[in-house]
Amino acid sequence: MKNWLNLTAVAASVALLVGCTNNPYTGEQQAGKVGVYGGLGAVAGAAIGAATSSKKDRTKGALIGAAVGGAAAGGYGAYVDNQEAKLRQTLLNSGVQVQRDGDNLILIMPGNITFASSSANITSSFHPTLDSLVLVFKEFNKNGINIVGHTDNTGSLQLNQNLSNHRALSVANYLTTKGIAGSRISAYGVGPNQPIASNANEAGRAQNRRVEITLLPPQQ
């Protein structure tokens, strides 16, 4: 038991070391997401490999499981890393924020650059940004695309709910007309129900008026 646990730790450590990168903002070395995914996959794979092997072959099973689990998880980690880097490069100075939440990538599009006030028609000046996103979505075509519209709390709840729905659907329709498969896309609005800032002042309301696109892992 002790031997295969030690071997699992070694496999995970190797995966983490392979994924180490320098933080471009601080210059410090850190474990890249490939290494994190690989290390976690190695641990899980080793546990499964050991559990499904005979007592005599438990150490061998742990090593095989660690190798397979680490490679599979690291592979998806690399996919997300590359996609995140491409999105950050593509959206630089566009006003769209890119956030990472575990396996998910979230694109936050402020309402002031995507739609005119009280309108669900995408402004023509935002078309080039969406067109560049389409190219990334086609290159990284494994993800589901979840589009959610948000508003501030000015006006009636029903008005804001309808506006958020229409804005999410407008973005979804734009993507499909540019060749993104509709089967990948879900779109809906939540009105003012998920604020990220206070609605008590204009600065906060401006942050709440947004469309968020979440890129989900395959088969989620």
CSV table of C-alpha atoms in Angstrom, one decimal, residues 13-153:
chain,number,residue,atom,x,y,z
A,13,SER,CA,4.8,15.5,-9.0
A,14,VAL,CA,6.2,14.8,-12.5
A,15,ALA,CA,3.0,16.0,-14.1
A,16,LEU,CA,3.0,19.2,-12.1
A,17,LEU,CA,6.7,19.9,-12.9
A,18,VAL,CA,6.1,19.4,-16.6
A,19,GLY,CA,3.2,22.0,-16.3
A,20,CYS,CA,5.3,24.6,-14.5
A,21,THR,CA,5.4,28.0,-16.3
A,22,ASN,CA,6.5,31.5,-15.5
A,23,ASN,CA,3.7,33.9,-14.6
A,24,PRO,CA,3.9,36.7,-17.3
A,25,TYR,CA,2.8,39.3,-14.8
A,26,THR,CA,5.0,38.5,-11.7
A,27,GLY,CA,7.8,36.5,-13.3
A,28,GLU,CA,7.4,33.8,-10.7
A,29,GLN,CA,7.3,30.1,-11.5
A,30,GLN,CA,3.9,28.5,-11.0
A,31,ALA,CA,2.2,25.2,-11.8
A,32,GLY,CA,0.4,25.6,-15.1
A,33,LYS,CA,-3.1,24.3,-15.5
A,34,VAL,CA,-1.8,21.4,-17.6
A,35,GLY,CA,0.3,20.3,-14.7
A,36,VAL,CA,-2.6,20.7,-12.2
A,37,TYR,CA,-4.9,18.7,-14.4
A,38,GLY,CA,-2.2,16.1,-15.0
A,39,GLY,CA,-1.3,15.7,-11.4
A,40,LEU,CA,-5.0,15.3,-10.3
A,41,GLY,CA,-5.5,12.8,-13.1
A,42,ALA,CA,-2.5,10.9,-12.1
A,43,VAL,CA,-3.7,10.6,-8.5
A,44,ALA,CA,-7.1,9.5,-9.6
A,45,GLY,CA,-5.8,7.1,-12.2
A,46,ALA,CA,-3.4,5.5,-9.7
A,47,ALA,CA,-6.1,4.9,-7.2
A,48,ILE,CA,-8.3,3.2,-9.8
A,49,GLY,CA,-5.4,1.2,-11.1
A,50,ALA,CA,-4.4,0.0,-7.7
A,51,ALA,CA,-8.0,-0.8,-6.7
A,52,THR,CA,-8.6,-2.9,-9.8
A,53,SER,CA,-5.4,-4.8,-9.7
A,54,SER,CA,-4.5,-7.9,-7.7
A,55,LYS,CA,-2.4,-7.5,-4.5
A,56,LYS,CA,0.7,-8.7,-6.3
A,57,ASP,CA,0.2,-6.3,-9.2
A,58,ARG,CA,-1.1,-3.3,-7.2
A,59,THR,CA,2.1,-1.2,-7.6
A,60,LYS,CA,2.2,-1.9,-11.4
A,61,GLY,CA,-1.5,-1.1,-11.6
A,62,ALA,CA,-1.0,2.2,-9.8
A,63,LEU,CA,1.7,3.3,-12.1
A,64,ILE,CA,-0.3,2.4,-15.3
A,65,GLY,CA,-3.3,4.2,-13.9
A,66,ALA,CA,-1.3,7.3,-13.0
A,67,ALA,CA,0.2,7.5,-16.5
A,68,VAL,CA,-3.1,7.1,-18.3
A,69,GLY,CA,-5.0,9.4,-15.9
A,70,GLY,CA,-2.3,12.0,-16.0
A,71,ALA,CA,-2.1,12.0,-19.8
A,72,ALA,CA,-5.9,12.3,-20.3
A,73,ALA,CA,-6.4,15.1,-17.7
A,74,GLY,CA,-3.3,16.9,-18.9
A,75,GLY,CA,-4.5,16.8,-22.4
A,76,TYR,CA,-7.7,18.7,-21.6
A,77,GLY,CA,-5.7,21.0,-19.4
A,78,ALA,CA,-3.6,21.8,-22.5
A,79,TYR,CA,-6.7,22.4,-24.6
A,80,VAL,CA,-8.1,24.9,-22.1
A,81,ASP,CA,-4.7,26.6,-21.6
A,82,ASN,CA,-4.4,27.1,-25.4
A,83,GLN,CA,-8.0,28.3,-25.7
A,84,GLU,CA,-7.6,30.8,-22.9
A,85,ALA,CA,-4.4,32.2,-24.4
A,86,LYS,CA,-6.0,32.5,-27.8
A,87,LEU,CA,-9.0,34.3,-26.4
A,88,ARG,CA,-6.9,36.7,-24.3
A,89,GLN,CA,-4.9,37.6,-27.4
A,90,THR,CA,-7.9,37.9,-29.6
A,91,LEU,CA,-9.9,40.1,-27.2
A,92,LEU,CA,-7.0,42.3,-26.1
A,93,ASN,CA,-8.3,46.0,-25.9
A,94,SER,CA,-11.8,44.9,-27.0
A,95,GLY,CA,-13.5,45.6,-23.7
A,96,VAL,CA,-14.4,42.0,-23.2
A,97,GLN,CA,-13.1,40.3,-20.1
A,98,VAL,CA,-11.8,36.7,-20.0
A,99,GLN,CA,-12.1,34.9,-16.8
A,100,ARG,CA,-11.1,31.3,-15.9
A,101,ASP,CA,-13.2,29.3,-13.4
A,102,GLY,CA,-11.8,25.7,-13.2
A,103,ASP,CA,-12.7,24.0,-16.4
A,104,ASN,CA,-14.8,26.9,-17.7
A,105,LEU,CA,-13.8,30.0,-19.6
A,106,ILE,CA,-16.1,33.0,-19.1
A,107,LEU,CA,-16.3,36.0,-21.5
A,108,ILE,CA,-17.9,39.1,-20.0
A,109,MET,CA,-19.3,41.6,-22.6
A,110,PRO,CA,-20.3,44.9,-21.1
A,111,GLY,CA,-23.7,46.2,-22.3
A,112,ASN,CA,-22.3,49.6,-23.3
A,113,ILE,CA,-20.1,48.0,-26.1
A,114,THR,CA,-22.6,45.4,-27.3
A,115,PHE,CA,-26.0,47.0,-27.4
A,116,ALA,CA,-27.6,50.5,-27.6
A,117,SER,CA,-29.6,51.5,-24.6
A,118,SER,CA,-32.8,49.4,-24.1
A,119,SER,CA,-32.1,47.6,-27.4
A,120,ALA,CA,-31.3,43.9,-28.3
A,121,ASN,CA,-29.7,44.8,-31.6
A,122,ILE,CA,-26.0,44.2,-31.6
A,123,THR,CA,-24.1,47.4,-32.4
A,124,SER,CA,-22.3,47.3,-35.7
A,125,SER,CA,-19.0,48.3,-34.0
A,126,PHE,CA,-19.1,45.1,-32.0
A,127,HIS,CA,-19.4,42.8,-35.0
A,128,PRO,CA,-15.6,42.6,-35.6
A,129,THR,CA,-15.1,41.4,-32.0
A,130,LEU,CA,-17.8,38.7,-32.4
A,131,ASP,CA,-16.3,37.7,-35.8
A,132,SER,CA,-13.0,37.2,-34.1
A,133,LEU,CA,-14.7,35.1,-31.4
A,134,VAL,CA,-16.3,32.9,-34.1
A,135,LEU,CA,-12.9,32.0,-35.5
A,136,VAL,CA,-11.7,30.9,-32.0
A,137,PHE,CA,-15.0,29.0,-31.4
A,138,LYS,CA,-14.4,27.2,-34.7
A,139,GLU,CA,-10.8,26.4,-33.9
A,140,PHE,CA,-11.7,25.1,-30.4
A,141,ASN,CA,-14.9,23.3,-31.4
A,142,LYS,CA,-15.3,20.9,-28.5
A,143,ASN,CA,-17.0,23.3,-26.0
A,144,GLY,CA,-20.6,24.0,-25.3
A,145,ILE,CA,-21.4,27.7,-25.5
A,146,ASN,CA,-23.7,29.0,-22.8
A,147,ILE,CA,-24.9,32.6,-23.3
A,148,VAL,CA,-26.7,34.5,-20.5
A,149,GLY,CA,-28.1,38.1,-20.7
A,150,HIS,CA,-28.1,40.3,-17.6
A,151,THR,CA,-29.5,43.7,-16.8
A,152,ASP,CA,-29.6,46.2,-14.0
A,153,ASN,CA,-32.7,46.7,-11.9
